[in-house]
Amino acid sequence: MFDSEVGETRAERSEQPLSDLPRAAQLEQLRARMAAIPPRSGASAPHASAPQQTGRVTEDVEVIPIEGPLGQLLPHGGLPRGSVVCCSGSATILMGLLAQASGAGRNVAMVGNPGAGWLACAELGGELERIAHVLPPPGSDVLEVVTILADGIDVIALSDPSVTAAPARSKVITARIRERGAVLLTASPTVIRPSLTITARARGYDGLGQGSGRLRRILFEVAVTERSGSRRTARIVLDATLPERVRWHQAGASPSRTQSGLERTG
């Protein structure tokens, strides 16, 4: 599983890393990269939407559609534009969301996380040409980078749970995300208060023997919780045995050879 070679993301081909530049030049280069990114897929066509019932008024919620069992768990079948979504537990779920968004033609960015698994993203159907991997130097204002990216990126992932925003700053960033119709994925609810939380835990593995074998399937327990307290749960499988690529599917049962004692995230 995840054995093939993969190309570079757009940011990894940049001529000069941000860390080699002073702060003002970093922001200037980041804005230049933003200008070179193709227009959002929704700029020339309406976003997918789903009806939302609020009292007696039904309004459309613009979403970035997510297919398969992950999408079935989400309140509107996708990631609501203008929202902050916390993805806690296994990082595989976050990478799966980035893969689906980029594979469908959306612009995606990862801020930080130098060890991000882009090979896994590609095998999940991600389009690396539409992904910018931004690595701010130590001590830089990561949240300012997120704010700039919101101008032209559909889905922004901030995977460092140690980043926090004061309440006033959090409101400003949330308003910017909402105004621009972007989606911010965070690794912890303490970064910015989310409107939606996705929690995933690996519960079973298939393909591993006594010191041998290759990981073929992973069983996850996934819960999606809205700010209102509404909660949905499901058991889904990440399956690497299919001929085309790695796919998600609903779990009818645990993998045939499960090692539930293993607890592994990522």
PDB file of N, CA and C in Angstrom, residues 109-145:
ATOM      1  N   ALA A 109      -4.202  23.699  -0.310  1.00  0.00           N
ATOM      2  CA  ALA A 109      -2.909  24.063   0.278  1.00  0.00           C
ATOM      3  C   ALA A 109      -2.747  23.394   1.630  1.00  0.00           C
ATOM      4  N   MET A 110      -1.530  22.959   1.899  1.00  0.00           N
ATOM      5  CA  MET A 110      -1.146  22.456   3.220  1.00  0.00           C
ATOM      6  C   MET A 110      -0.141  23.435   3.800  1.00  0.00           C
ATOM      7  N   VAL A 111      -0.403  23.929   5.005  1.00  0.00           N
ATOM      8  CA  VAL A 111       0.503  24.851   5.680  1.00  0.00           C
ATOM      9  C   VAL A 111       1.240  24.081   6.771  1.00  0.00           C
ATOM     10  N   GLY A 112       2.561  24.030   6.662  1.00  0.00           N
ATOM     11  CA  GLY A 112       3.356  23.276   7.614  1.00  0.00           C
ATOM     12  C   GLY A 112       3.370  21.792   7.284  1.00  0.00           C
ATOM     13  N   ASN A 113       3.753  20.977   8.266  1.00  0.00           N
ATOM     14  CA  ASN A 113       3.795  19.517   8.131  1.00  0.00           C
ATOM     15  C   ASN A 113       4.746  19.078   7.017  1.00  0.00           C
ATOM     16  N   PRO A 114       6.069  19.246   7.224  1.00  0.00           N
ATOM     17  CA  PRO A 114       7.035  18.866   6.182  1.00  0.00           C
ATOM     18  C   PRO A 114       7.010  17.386   5.825  1.00  0.00           C
ATOM     19  N   GLY A 115       6.495  16.543   6.710  1.00  0.00           N
ATOM     20  CA  GLY A 115       6.439  15.113   6.426  1.00  0.00           C
ATOM     21  C   GLY A 115       5.106  14.652   5.875  1.00  0.00           C
ATOM     22  N   ALA A 116       4.345  15.563   5.288  1.00  0.00           N
ATOM     23  CA  ALA A 116       3.017  15.216   4.762  1.00  0.00           C
ATOM     24  C   ALA A 116       3.109  14.075   3.751  1.00  0.00           C
ATOM     25  N   GLY A 117       2.158  13.173   3.795  1.00  0.00           N
ATOM     26  CA  GLY A 117       2.186  11.985   2.940  1.00  0.00           C
ATOM     27  C   GLY A 117       1.567  12.211   1.584  1.00  0.00           C
ATOM     28  N   TRP A 118       2.291  12.884   0.691  1.00  0.00           N
ATOM     29  CA  TRP A 118       1.742  13.186  -0.638  1.00  0.00           C
ATOM     30  C   TRP A 118       1.628  11.937  -1.498  1.00  0.00           C
ATOM     31  N   LEU A 119       2.431  10.932  -1.211  1.00  0.00           N
ATOM     32  CA  LEU A 119       2.287   9.667  -1.929  1.00  0.00           C
ATOM     33  C   LEU A 119       0.922   9.053  -1.631  1.00  0.00           C
ATOM     34  N   ALA A 120       0.537   9.070  -0.358  1.00  0.00           N
ATOM     35  CA  ALA A 120      -0.786   8.572   0.022  1.00  0.00           C
ATOM     36  C   ALA A 120      -1.879   9.409  -0.618  1.00  0.00           C
ATOM     37  N   CYS A 121      -1.676  10.718  -0.668  1.00  0.00           N
ATOM     38  CA  CYS A 121      -2.662  11.608  -1.282  1.00  0.00           C
ATOM     39  C   CYS A 121      -2.871  11.258  -2.746  1.00  0.00           C
ATOM     40  N   ALA A 122      -1.768  11.014  -3.462  1.00  0.00           N
ATOM     41  CA  ALA A 122      -1.873  10.661  -4.881  1.00  0.00           C
ATOM     42  C   ALA A 122      -2.601   9.334  -5.060  1.00  0.00           C
ATOM     43  N   GLU A 123      -2.310   8.366  -4.207  1.00  0.00           N
ATOM     44  CA  GLU A 123      -2.959   7.063  -4.330  1.00  0.00           C
ATOM     45  C   GLU A 123      -4.428   7.114  -3.941  1.00  0.00           C
ATOM     46  N   LEU A 124      -4.811   8.132  -3.192  1.00  0.00           N
ATOM     47  CA  LEU A 124      -6.215   8.336  -2.856  1.00  0.00           C
ATOM     48  C   LEU A 124      -6.955   9.124  -3.929  1.00  0.00           C
ATOM     49  N   GLY A 125      -6.256   9.456  -5.021  1.00  0.00           N
ATOM     50  CA  GLY A 125      -6.887  10.171  -6.121  1.00  0.00           C
ATOM     51  C   GLY A 125      -6.583  11.651  -6.166  1.00  0.00           C
ATOM     52  N   GLY A 126      -5.653  12.125  -5.329  1.00  0.00           N
ATOM     53  CA  GLY A 126      -5.307  13.537  -5.309  1.00  0.00           C
ATOM     54  C   GLY A 126      -4.565  13.967  -6.562  1.00  0.00           C
ATOM     55  N   GLU A 127      -4.747  15.222  -6.946  1.00  0.00           N
ATOM     56  CA  GLU A 127      -4.060  15.819  -8.087  1.00  0.00           C
ATOM     57  C   GLU A 127      -3.013  16.779  -7.537  1.00  0.00           C
ATOM     58  N   LEU A 128      -1.744  16.346  -7.533  1.00  0.00           N
ATOM     59  CA  LEU A 128      -0.695  17.123  -6.882  1.00  0.00           C
ATOM     60  C   LEU A 128      -0.435  18.456  -7.556  1.00  0.00           C
ATOM     61  N   GLU A 129      -0.781  18.583  -8.833  1.00  0.00           N
ATOM     62  CA  GLU A 129      -0.603  19.863  -9.519  1.00  0.00           C
ATOM     63  C   GLU A 129      -1.475  20.960  -8.916  1.00  0.00           C
ATOM     64  N   ARG A 130      -2.497  20.585  -8.193  1.00  0.00           N
ATOM     65  CA  ARG A 130      -3.417  21.560  -7.613  1.00  0.00           C
ATOM     66  C   ARG A 130      -3.183  21.747  -6.115  1.00  0.00           C
ATOM     67  N   ILE A 131      -2.044  21.243  -5.631  1.00  0.00           N
ATOM     68  CA  ILE A 131      -1.745  21.335  -4.202  1.00  0.00           C
ATOM     69  C   ILE A 131      -0.501  22.188  -3.987  1.00  0.00           C
ATOM     70  N   ALA A 132      -0.605  23.185  -3.123  1.00  0.00           N
ATOM     71  CA  ALA A 132       0.541  23.998  -2.716  1.00  0.00           C
ATOM     72  C   ALA A 132       0.923  23.604  -1.294  1.00  0.00           C
ATOM     73  N   HIS A 133       2.180  23.219  -1.109  1.00  0.00           N
ATOM     74  CA  HIS A 133       2.668  22.861   0.223  1.00  0.00           C
ATOM     75  C   HIS A 133       3.544  24.003   0.713  1.00  0.00           C
ATOM     76  N   VAL A 134       3.039  24.766   1.671  1.00  0.00           N
ATOM     77  CA  VAL A 134       3.720  25.961   2.164  1.00  0.00           C
ATOM     78  C   VAL A 134       4.349  25.643   3.516  1.00  0.00           C
ATOM     79  N   LEU A 135       5.660  25.862   3.622  1.00  0.00           N
ATOM     80  CA  LEU A 135       6.393  25.574   4.853  1.00  0.00           C
ATOM     81  C   LEU A 135       6.939  26.873   5.435  1.00  0.00           C
ATOM     82  N   PRO A 136       6.157  27.559   6.257  1.00  0.00           N
ATOM     83  CA  PRO A 136       6.644  28.801   6.861  1.00  0.00           C
ATOM     84  C   PRO A 136       7.833  28.522   7.773  1.00  0.00           C
ATOM     85  N   PRO A 137       8.814  29.419   7.815  1.00  0.00           N
ATOM     86  CA  PRO A 137       9.969  29.208   8.694  1.00  0.00           C
ATOM     87  C   PRO A 137       9.567  29.314  10.158  1.00  0.00           C
ATOM     88  N   PRO A 138      10.358  28.721  11.057  1.00  0.00           N
ATOM     89  CA  PRO A 138      10.045  28.802  12.491  1.00  0.00           C
ATOM     90  C   PRO A 138       9.898  30.245  12.954  1.00  0.00           C
ATOM     91  N   GLY A 139       8.895  30.478  13.773  1.00  0.00           N
ATOM     92  CA  GLY A 139       8.669  31.810  14.307  1.00  0.00           C
ATOM     93  C   GLY A 139       7.809  32.710  13.449  1.00  0.00           C
ATOM     94  N   SER A 140       7.443  32.256  12.260  1.00  0.00           N
ATOM     95  CA  SER A 140       6.623  33.089  11.379  1.00  0.00           C
ATOM     96  C   SER A 140       5.156  33.021  11.797  1.00  0.00           C
ATOM     97  N   ASP A 141       4.376  33.958  11.280  1.00  0.00           N
ATOM     98  CA  ASP A 141       2.950  34.037  11.600  1.00  0.00           C
ATOM     99  C   ASP A 141       2.184  33.096  10.678  1.00  0.00           C
ATOM    100  N   VAL A 142       1.967  31.886  11.140  1.00  0.00           N
ATOM    101  CA  VAL A 142       1.304  30.870  10.319  1.00  0.00           C
ATOM    102  C   VAL A 142      -0.121  31.281   9.985  1.00  0.00           C
ATOM    103  N   LEU A 143      -0.802  31.920  10.920  1.00  0.00           N
ATOM    104  CA  LEU A 143      -2.191  32.308  10.682  1.00  0.00           C
ATOM    105  C   LEU A 143      -2.301  33.402   9.623  1.00  0.00           C
ATOM    106  N   GLU A 144      -1.271  34.236   9.506  1.00  0.00           N
ATOM    107  CA  GLU A 144      -1.273  35.230   8.437  1.00  0.00           C
ATOM    108  C   GLU A 144      -1.152  34.550   7.080  1.00  0.00           C
ATOM    109  N   VAL A 145      -0.355  33.477   7.015  1.00  0.00           N
ATOM    110  CA  VAL A 145      -0.248  32.696   5.785  1.00  0.00           C
ATOM    111  C   VAL A 145      -1.606  32.113   5.414  1.00  0.00           C
TER     112      VAL A 145
END
